């Protein structure tokens, strides 16, 4: 299957967007007092709040990376198809 150039660019954009948004969210979660058992950032044990959000962030980054890679592969396939015509 060959993706159109537009869809490939969209997928690359989703991958980039994911890497712009989720790391910032990770910093916000890390700095949230609910993430730490002592109620102070970085002190005490990590709480379920931190672990659940860490899992969500990791999964989102993995999905975003995969989406971006598929978009890049689609762009490369489109370029190869244009050269063979």
mmCIF file of N, CA, C and O in Angstrom:
data_model
loop_
_atom_site.group_PDB
_atom_site.id
_atom_site.type_symbol
_atom_site.label_atom_id
_atom_site.label_comp_id
_atom_site.label_asym_id
_atom_site.label_seq_id
_atom_site.Cartn_x
_atom_site.Cartn_y
_atom_site.Cartn_z
ATOM 1 N N UNK A 1 0.846 -1.169 0.000
ATOM 2 C CA UNK A 1 0.000 0.000 0.000
ATOM 3 C C UNK A 1 0.892 1.234 0.000
ATOM 4 O O UNK A 1 1.868 1.317 0.744
ATOM 5 N N UNK A 2 0.549 2.192 -0.807
ATOM 6 C CA UNK A 2 1.280 3.455 -0.850
ATOM 7 C C UNK A 2 0.342 4.559 -0.374
ATOM 8 O O UNK A 2 -0.756 4.722 -0.913
ATOM 9 N N UNK A 3 0.768 5.279 0.639
ATOM 10 C CA UNK A 3 -0.021 6.399 1.145
ATOM 11 C C UNK A 3 0.156 7.605 0.240
ATOM 12 O O UNK A 3 1.225 7.785 -0.352
ATOM 13 N N UNK A 4 -0.846 8.431 0.184
ATOM 14 C CA UNK A 4 -0.688 9.675 -0.563
ATOM 15 C C UNK A 4 0.280 10.587 0.189
ATOM 16 O O UNK A 4 0.545 10.407 1.383
ATOM 17 N N UNK A 5 0.808 11.560 -0.510
ATOM 18 C CA UNK A 5 1.739 12.499 0.111
ATOM 19 C C UNK A 5 1.062 13.251 1.261
ATOM 20 O O UNK A 5 1.647 13.466 2.315
ATOM 21 N N UNK A 6 -0.193 13.629 1.075
ATOM 22 C CA UNK A 6 -0.933 14.358 2.102
ATOM 23 C C UNK A 6 -1.105 13.552 3.384
ATOM 24 O O UNK A 6 -0.892 14.052 4.481
ATOM 25 N N UNK A 7 -1.501 12.280 3.231
ATOM 26 C CA UNK A 7 -1.675 11.430 4.411
ATOM 27 C C UNK A 7 -0.339 11.150 5.086
ATOM 28 O O UNK A 7 -0.252 11.079 6.314
ATOM 29 N N UNK A 8 0.698 10.984 4.297
ATOM 30 C CA UNK A 8 2.025 10.757 4.872
ATOM 31 C C UNK A 8 2.471 11.962 5.684
ATOM 32 O O UNK A 8 2.998 11.817 6.794
ATOM 33 N N UNK A 9 2.253 13.155 5.168
ATOM 34 C CA UNK A 9 2.609 14.372 5.901
ATOM 35 C C UNK A 9 1.780 14.502 7.177
ATOM 36 O O UNK A 9 2.286 14.931 8.223
ATOM 37 N N UNK A 10 0.513 14.120 7.095
ATOM 38 C CA UNK A 10 -0.339 14.142 8.277
ATOM 39 C C UNK A 10 0.213 13.213 9.366
ATOM 40 O O UNK A 10 0.286 13.593 10.534
ATOM 41 N N UNK A 11 0.608 12.010 8.976
ATOM 42 C CA UNK A 11 1.150 11.058 9.945
ATOM 43 C C UNK A 11 2.455 11.557 10.556
ATOM 44 O O UNK A 11 2.690 11.404 11.762
ATOM 45 N N UNK A 12 3.297 12.161 9.755
ATOM 46 C CA UNK A 12 4.536 12.754 10.287
ATOM 47 C C UNK A 12 4.189 13.868 11.266
ATOM 48 O O UNK A 12 4.782 13.981 12.343
ATOM 49 N N UNK A 13 3.212 14.683 10.917
ATOM 50 C CA UNK A 13 2.781 15.764 11.805
ATOM 51 C C UNK A 13 2.262 15.252 13.139
ATOM 52 O O UNK A 13 2.556 15.813 14.191
ATOM 53 N N UNK A 14 1.508 14.152 13.107
ATOM 54 C CA UNK A 14 1.009 13.548 14.351
ATOM 55 C C UNK A 14 2.181 13.065 15.202
ATOM 56 O O UNK A 14 2.201 13.252 16.420
ATOM 57 N N UNK A 15 3.174 12.454 14.567
ATOM 58 C CA UNK A 15 4.347 11.993 15.302
ATOM 59 C C UNK A 15 5.103 13.139 15.947
ATOM 60 O O UNK A 15 5.506 13.062 17.114
ATOM 61 N N UNK A 16 5.276 14.228 15.217
ATOM 62 C CA UNK A 16 5.971 15.397 15.762
ATOM 63 C C UNK A 16 5.152 16.006 16.893
ATOM 64 O O UNK A 16 5.693 16.351 17.960
ATOM 65 N N UNK A 17 3.859 16.153 16.682
ATOM 66 C CA UNK A 17 2.971 16.719 17.704
ATOM 67 C C UNK A 17 3.066 15.916 18.999
ATOM 68 O O UNK A 17 3.128 16.480 20.091
ATOM 69 N N UNK A 18 3.081 14.599 18.875
ATOM 70 C CA UNK A 18 3.186 13.730 20.041
ATOM 71 C C UNK A 18 4.456 14.033 20.833
ATOM 72 O O UNK A 18 4.429 14.125 22.056
ATOM 73 N N UNK A 19 5.576 14.207 20.125
ATOM 74 C CA UNK A 19 6.853 14.463 20.797
ATOM 75 C C UNK A 19 6.966 15.887 21.317
ATOM 76 O O UNK A 19 7.821 16.182 22.148
ATOM 77 N N UNK A 20 6.118 16.775 20.852
ATOM 78 C CA UNK A 20 6.102 18.140 21.398
ATOM 79 C C UNK A 20 5.254 18.182 22.676
ATOM 80 O O UNK A 20 5.643 18.810 23.663
ATOM 81 N N UNK A 21 4.126 17.509 22.679
ATOM 82 C CA UNK A 21 3.163 17.606 23.766
ATOM 83 C C UNK A 21 3.491 16.711 24.962
ATOM 84 O O UNK A 21 3.505 17.156 26.108
ATOM 85 N N UNK A 22 3.737 15.432 24.741
ATOM 86 C CA UNK A 22 3.838 14.485 25.848
ATOM 87 C C UNK A 22 5.032 14.706 26.772
ATOM 88 O O UNK A 22 4.890 14.538 27.989
ATOM 89 N N UNK A 23 6.211 15.065 26.283
ATOM 90 C CA UNK A 23 7.295 15.345 27.246
ATOM 91 C C UNK A 23 6.972 16.521 28.179
ATOM 92 O O UNK A 23 7.327 16.492 29.359
ATOM 93 N N UNK A 24 6.280 17.518 27.671
ATOM 94 C CA UNK A 24 5.868 18.643 28.530
ATOM 95 C C UNK A 24 4.883 18.168 29.592
ATOM 96 O O UNK A 24 4.926 18.613 30.743
ATOM 97 N N UNK A 25 3.993 17.275 29.206
ATOM 98 C CA UNK A 25 3.042 16.703 30.154
ATOM 99 C C UNK A 25 3.779 15.885 31.215
ATOM 100 O O UNK A 25 3.421 15.906 32.395
ATOM 101 N N UNK A 26 4.817 15.161 30.793
ATOM 102 C CA UNK A 26 5.608 14.364 31.733
ATOM 103 C C UNK A 26 6.247 15.252 32.805
ATOM 104 O O UNK A 26 6.248 14.905 33.986
ATOM 105 N N UNK A 27 6.765 16.399 32.398
ATOM 106 C CA UNK A 27 7.354 17.329 33.357
ATOM 107 C C UNK A 27 6.284 17.829 34.331
ATOM 108 O O UNK A 27 6.526 17.925 35.544
ATOM 109 N N UNK A 28 5.112 18.122 33.822
ATOM 110 C CA UNK A 28 4.024 18.601 34.683
ATOM 111 C C UNK A 28 3.613 17.530 35.700
ATOM 112 O O UNK A 28 3.373 17.842 36.866
ATOM 113 N N UNK A 29 3.554 16.281 35.273
ATOM 114 C CA UNK A 29 3.199 15.193 36.186
ATOM 115 C C UNK A 29 4.294 15.019 37.231
ATOM 116 O O UNK A 29 4.027 14.845 38.417
ATOM 117 N N UNK A 30 5.545 15.053 36.804
ATOM 118 C CA UNK A 30 6.672 14.901 37.733
ATOM 119 C C UNK A 30 6.630 15.978 38.822
ATOM 120 O O UNK A 30 6.935 15.711 39.982
ATOM 121 N N UNK A 31 6.268 17.195 38.433
ATOM 122 C CA UNK A 31 6.254 18.319 39.369
ATOM 123 C C UNK A 31 4.954 18.440 40.163
ATOM 124 O O UNK A 31 4.803 19.381 40.943
ATOM 125 N N UNK A 32 4.046 17.519 39.992
ATOM 126 C CA UNK A 32 2.781 17.517 40.723
ATOM 127 C C UNK A 32 2.989 16.828 42.071
ATOM 128 O O UNK A 32 3.559 15.733 42.145
ATOM 129 N N UNK A 33 2.536 17.455 43.129
ATOM 130 C CA UNK A 33 2.724 16.872 44.464
ATOM 131 C C UNK A 33 1.970 15.560 44.646
ATOM 132 O O UNK A 33 2.354 14.741 45.480
ATOM 133 N N UNK A 34 0.929 15.324 43.852
ATOM 134 C CA UNK A 34 0.189 14.061 43.945
ATOM 135 C C UNK A 34 1.015 12.871 43.460
ATOM 136 O O UNK A 34 0.667 11.725 43.701
ATOM 137 N N UNK A 35 2.116 13.147 42.756
ATOM 138 C CA UNK A 35 2.950 12.077 42.217
ATOM 139 C C UNK A 35 3.885 11.480 43.268
ATOM 140 O O UNK A 35 4.518 10.455 43.014
ATOM 141 N N UNK A 36 3.977 12.102 44.433
ATOM 142 C CA UNK A 36 4.938 11.681 45.449
ATOM 143 C C UNK A 36 4.241 11.450 46.787
ATOM 144 O O UNK A 36 3.412 12.245 47.219
ATOM 145 N N UNK A 37 4.608 10.374 47.466
ATOM 146 C CA UNK A 37 3.943 10.005 48.711
ATOM 147 C C UNK A 37 4.169 11.029 49.821
ATOM 148 O O UNK A 37 3.327 11.187 50.699
ATOM 149 N N UNK A 38 5.290 11.745 49.781
ATOM 150 C CA UNK A 38 5.573 12.744 50.818
ATOM 151 C C UNK A 38 4.841 14.060 50.558
ATOM 152 O O UNK A 38 4.841 14.950 51.404
ATOM 153 N N UNK A 39 4.226 14.186 49.408
ATOM 154 C CA UNK A 39 3.524 15.426 49.071
ATOM 155 C C UNK A 39 4.458 16.546 48.662
ATOM 156 O O UNK A 39 4.036 17.677 48.492
ATOM 157 N N UNK A 40 5.728 16.219 48.489
ATOM 158 C CA UNK A 40 6.741 17.182 48.051
ATOM 159 C C UNK A 40 7.399 16.597 46.808
ATOM 160 O O UNK A 40 7.750 15.407 46.783
ATOM 161 N N UNK A 41 7.583 17.420 45.803
ATOM 162 C CA UNK A 41 8.125 16.950 44.524
ATOM 163 C C UNK A 41 9.486 16.290 44.723
ATOM 164 O O UNK A 41 10.397 16.881 45.298
ATOM 165 N N UNK A 42 9.589 15.059 44.251
ATOM 166 C CA UNK A 42 10.845 14.329 44.299
ATOM 167 C C UNK A 42 11.143 13.640 45.613
ATOM 168 O O UNK A 42 12.162 12.969 45.737
ATOM 169 N N UNK A 43 10.274 13.774 46.582
ATOM 170 C CA UNK A 43 10.524 13.154 47.888
ATOM 171 C C UNK A 43 9.480 12.091 48.173
ATOM 172 O O UNK A 43 8.300 12.257 47.875
ATOM 173 N N UNK A 44 9.919 11.014 48.775
ATOM 174 C CA UNK A 44 9.027 9.901 49.043
ATOM 175 C C UNK A 44 8.981 8.969 47.851
ATOM 176 O O UNK A 44 9.728 9.110 46.880
ATOM 177 N N UNK A 45 8.092 8.020 47.926
ATOM 178 C CA UNK A 45 7.940 7.045 46.846
ATOM 179 C C UNK A 45 6.979 7.578 45.785
ATOM 180 O O UNK A 45 6.059 8.340 46.094
ATOM 181 N N UNK A 46 7.172 7.142 44.535
ATOM 182 C CA UNK A 46 6.202 7.506 43.499
ATOM 183 C C UNK A 46 4.840 6.884 43.806
ATOM 184 O O UNK A 46 4.768 5.752 44.277
ATOM 185 N N UNK A 47 3.791 7.616 43.538
ATOM 186 C CA UNK A 47 2.441 7.116 43.795
ATOM 187 C C UNK A 47 1.857 6.489 42.525
ATOM 188 O O UNK A 47 2.453 6.563 41.448
ATOM 189 N N UNK A 48 0.686 5.899 42.684
ATOM 190 C CA UNK A 48 -0.013 5.347 41.527
ATOM 191 C C UNK A 48 -0.297 6.413 40.476
ATOM 192 O O UNK A 48 -0.303 6.133 39.279
ATOM 193 N N UNK A 49 -0.542 7.628 40.926
ATOM 194 C CA UNK A 49 -0.779 8.759 40.018
ATOM 195 C C UNK A 49 0.396 8.910 39.045
ATOM 196 O O UNK A 49 0.197 9.072 37.842
ATOM 197 N N UNK A 50 1.609 8.850 39.568
ATOM 198 C CA UNK A 50 2.796 8.984 38.716
ATOM 199 C C UNK A 50 2.939 7.786 37.791
ATOM 200 O O UNK A 50 3.186 7.947 36.592
ATOM 201 N N UNK A 51 2.764 6.587 38.331
ATOM 202 C CA UNK A 51 2.957 5.384 37.520
ATOM 203 C C UNK A 51 1.932 5.271 36.393
ATOM 204 O O UNK A 51 2.286 4.903 35.262
ATOM 205 N N UNK A 52 0.683 5.584 36.691
ATOM 206 C CA UNK A 52 -0.350 5.510 35.649
ATOM 207 C C UNK A 52 -0.056 6.512 34.539
ATOM 208 O O UNK A 52 -0.144 6.194 33.349
ATOM 209 N N UNK A 53 0.312 7.722 34.921
ATOM 210 C CA UNK A 53 0.608 8.730 33.911
ATOM 211 C C UNK A 53 1.899 8.419 33.155
ATOM 212 O O UNK A 53 2.003 8.694 31.952
ATOM 213 N N UNK A 54 2.870 7.830 33.830
ATOM 214 C CA UNK A 54 4.107 7.432 33.146
ATOM 215 C C UNK A 54 3.808 6.375 32.086
ATOM 216 O O UNK A 54 4.351 6.428 30.963
ATOM 217 N N UNK A 55 2.935 5.435 32.411
ATOM 218 C CA UNK A 55 2.539 4.414 31.442
ATOM 219 C C UNK A 55 1.788 5.033 30.266
ATOM 220 O O UNK A 55 2.048 4.700 29.098
ATOM 221 N N UNK A 56 0.892 5.944 30.556
ATOM 222 C CA UNK A 56 0.147 6.638 29.505
ATOM 223 C C UNK A 56 1.091 7.408 28.587
ATOM 224 O O UNK A 56 0.968 7.360 27.358
ATOM 225 N N UNK A 57 2.052 8.101 29.167
ATOM 226 C CA UNK A 57 3.007 8.886 28.384
ATOM 227 C C UNK A 57 3.865 7.970 27.529
ATOM 228 O O UNK A 57 4.071 8.230 26.334
ATOM 229 N N UNK A 58 4.369 6.878 28.113
ATOM 230 C CA UNK A 58 5.210 5.945 27.355
ATOM 231 C C UNK A 58 4.442 5.332 26.189
ATOM 232 O O UNK A 58 4.965 5.249 25.066
ATOM 233 N N UNK A 59 3.201 4.924 26.430
ATOM 234 C CA UNK A 59 2.390 4.342 25.355
ATOM 235 C C UNK A 59 2.117 5.369 24.264
ATOM 236 O O UNK A 59 2.211 5.053 23.068
ATOM 237 N N UNK A 60 1.809 6.588 24.650
ATOM 238 C CA UNK A 60 1.521 7.633 23.660
ATOM 239 C C UNK A 60 2.752 7.960 22.827
ATOM 240 O O UNK A 60 2.650 8.165 21.614
ATOM 241 N N UNK A 61 3.913 8.004 23.460
ATOM 242 C CA UNK A 61 5.142 8.266 22.707
ATOM 243 C C UNK A 61 5.463 7.117 21.750
ATOM 244 O O UNK A 61 5.910 7.351 20.622
ATOM 245 N N UNK A 62 5.218 5.892 22.180
ATOM 246 C CA UNK A 62 5.449 4.743 21.299
ATOM 247 C C UNK A 62 4.505 4.771 20.100
ATOM 248 O O UNK A 62 4.930 4.564 18.953
ATOM 249 N N UNK A 63 3.238 5.058 20.347
ATOM 250 C CA UNK A 63 2.262 5.138 19.251
ATOM 251 C C UNK A 63 2.589 6.308 18.322
ATOM 252 O O UNK A 63 2.539 6.182 17.100
ATOM 253 N N UNK A 64 2.941 7.453 18.904
ATOM 254 C CA UNK A 64 3.298 8.617 18.096
ATOM 255 C C UNK A 64 4.534 8.379 17.258
ATOM 256 O O UNK A 64 4.616 8.808 16.099
ATOM 257 N N UNK A 65 5.515 7.700 17.834
ATOM 258 C CA UNK A 65 6.735 7.386 17.089
ATOM 259 C C UNK A 65 6.420 6.455 15.927
ATOM 260 O O UNK A 65 6.880 6.680 14.801
ATOM 261 N N UNK A 66 5.622 5.440 16.186
ATOM 262 C CA UNK A 66 5.239 4.507 15.130
ATOM 263 C C UNK A 66 4.478 5.221 14.023
ATOM 264 O O UNK A 66 4.730 4.990 12.831
ATOM 265 N N UNK A 67 3.585 6.100 14.397
ATOM 266 C CA UNK A 67 2.814 6.864 13.416
ATOM 267 C C UNK A 67 3.734 7.729 12.570
ATOM 268 O O UNK A 67 3.610 7.779 11.338
ATOM 269 N N UNK A 68 4.669 8.419 13.215
ATOM 270 C CA UNK A 68 5.619 9.261 12.482
ATOM 271 C C UNK A 68 6.489 8.458 11.534
ATOM 272 O O UNK A 68 6.739 8.869 10.394
ATOM 273 N N UNK A 69 6.946 7.291 11.995
ATOM 274 C CA UNK A 69 7.776 6.431 11.139
ATOM 275 C C UNK A 69 6.974 5.952 9.929
ATOM 276 O O UNK A 69 7.492 5.940 8.804
ATOM 277 N N UNK A 70 5.727 5.585 10.138
ATOM 278 C CA UNK A 70 4.884 5.182 9.004
ATOM 279 C C UNK A 70 4.710 6.332 8.015
ATOM 280 O O UNK A 70 4.708 6.123 6.801
ATOM 281 N N UNK A 71 4.564 7.547 8.540
ATOM 282 C CA UNK A 71 4.452 8.705 7.656
ATOM 283 C C UNK A 71 5.713 8.928 6.844
ATOM 284 O O UNK A 71 5.658 9.208 5.638
ATOM 285 N N UNK A 72 6.873 8.807 7.476
ATOM 286 C CA UNK A 72 8.146 8.961 6.759
ATOM 287 C C UNK A 72 8.287 7.873 5.705
ATOM 288 O O UNK A 72 8.690 8.145 4.567
ATOM 289 N N UNK A 73 7.942 6.641 6.078
ATOM 290 C CA UNK A 73 8.013 5.553 5.097
ATOM 291 C C UNK A 73 7.055 5.787 3.929
ATOM 292 O O UNK A 73 7.376 5.477 2.785
ATOM 293 N N UNK A 74 5.877 6.355 4.223
ATOM 294 C CA UNK A 74 4.936 6.691 3.154
ATOM 295 C C UNK A 74 5.490 7.749 2.227
ATOM 296 O O UNK A 74 5.344 7.665 1.007
ATOM 297 N N UNK A 75 6.144 8.768 2.802
ATOM 298 C CA UNK A 75 6.765 9.809 1.965
ATOM 299 C C UNK A 75 7.857 9.228 1.084
ATOM 300 O O UNK A 75 7.967 9.572 -0.091
ATOM 301 N N UNK A 76 8.681 8.364 1.656
ATOM 302 C CA UNK A 76 9.753 7.745 0.875
ATOM 303 C C UNK A 76 9.189 6.866 -0.237
ATOM 304 O O UNK A 76 9.711 6.863 -1.360
ATOM 305 N N UNK A 77 8.128 6.131 0.044
ATOM 306 C CA UNK A 77 7.495 5.282 -0.967
ATOM 307 C C UNK A 77 6.884 6.140 -2.075
ATOM 308 O O UNK A 77 6.964 5.774 -3.254
ATOM 309 N N UNK A 78 6.295 7.252 -1.700
ATOM 310 C CA UNK A 78 5.717 8.152 -2.704
ATOM 311 C C UNK A 78 6.808 8.702 -3.599
ATOM 312 O O UNK A 78 6.639 8.801 -4.818
ATOM 313 N N UNK A 79 7.937 9.058 -2.996
ATOM 314 C CA UNK A 79 9.064 9.579 -3.774
ATOM 315 C C UNK A 79 9.604 8.501 -4.732
ATOM 316 O O UNK A 79 9.897 8.778 -5.880
ATOM 317 N N UNK A 80 9.736 7.269 -4.238
ATOM 318 C CA UNK A 80 10.222 6.180 -5.095
ATOM 319 C C UNK A 80 9.250 5.917 -6.239
ATOM 320 O O UNK A 80 9.661 5.690 -7.381
ATOM 321 N N UNK A 81 7.949 5.950 -5.947
ATOM 322 C CA UNK A 81 6.939 5.711 -6.975
ATOM 323 C C UNK A 81 6.982 6.801 -8.037
ATOM 324 O O UNK A 81 6.806 6.526 -9.224
ATOM 325 N N UNK A 82 7.242 8.040 -7.634
ATOM 326 C CA UNK A 82 7.307 9.148 -8.591
ATOM 327 C C UNK A 82 8.524 9.002 -9.497
ATOM 328 O O UNK A 82 8.489 9.377 -10.666
ATOM 329 N N UNK A 83 9.637 8.473 -8.970
ATOM 330 C CA UNK A 83 10.852 8.319 -9.772
ATOM 331 C C UNK A 83 10.720 7.196 -10.795
ATOM 332 O O UNK A 83 11.365 7.238 -11.844
ATOM 333 N N UNK A 84 9.915 6.181 -10.518
ATOM 334 C CA UNK A 84 9.796 5.045 -11.427
ATOM 335 C C UNK A 84 8.809 5.297 -12.556
ATOM 336 O O UNK A 84 8.712 4.505 -13.465
ATOM 337 N N UNK A 85 8.089 6.393 -12.483
ATOM 338 C CA UNK A 85 7.092 6.691 -13.537
ATOM 339 C C UNK A 85 7.741 7.212 -14.773
ATOM 340 O O UNK A 85 8.683 7.740 -14.976
#
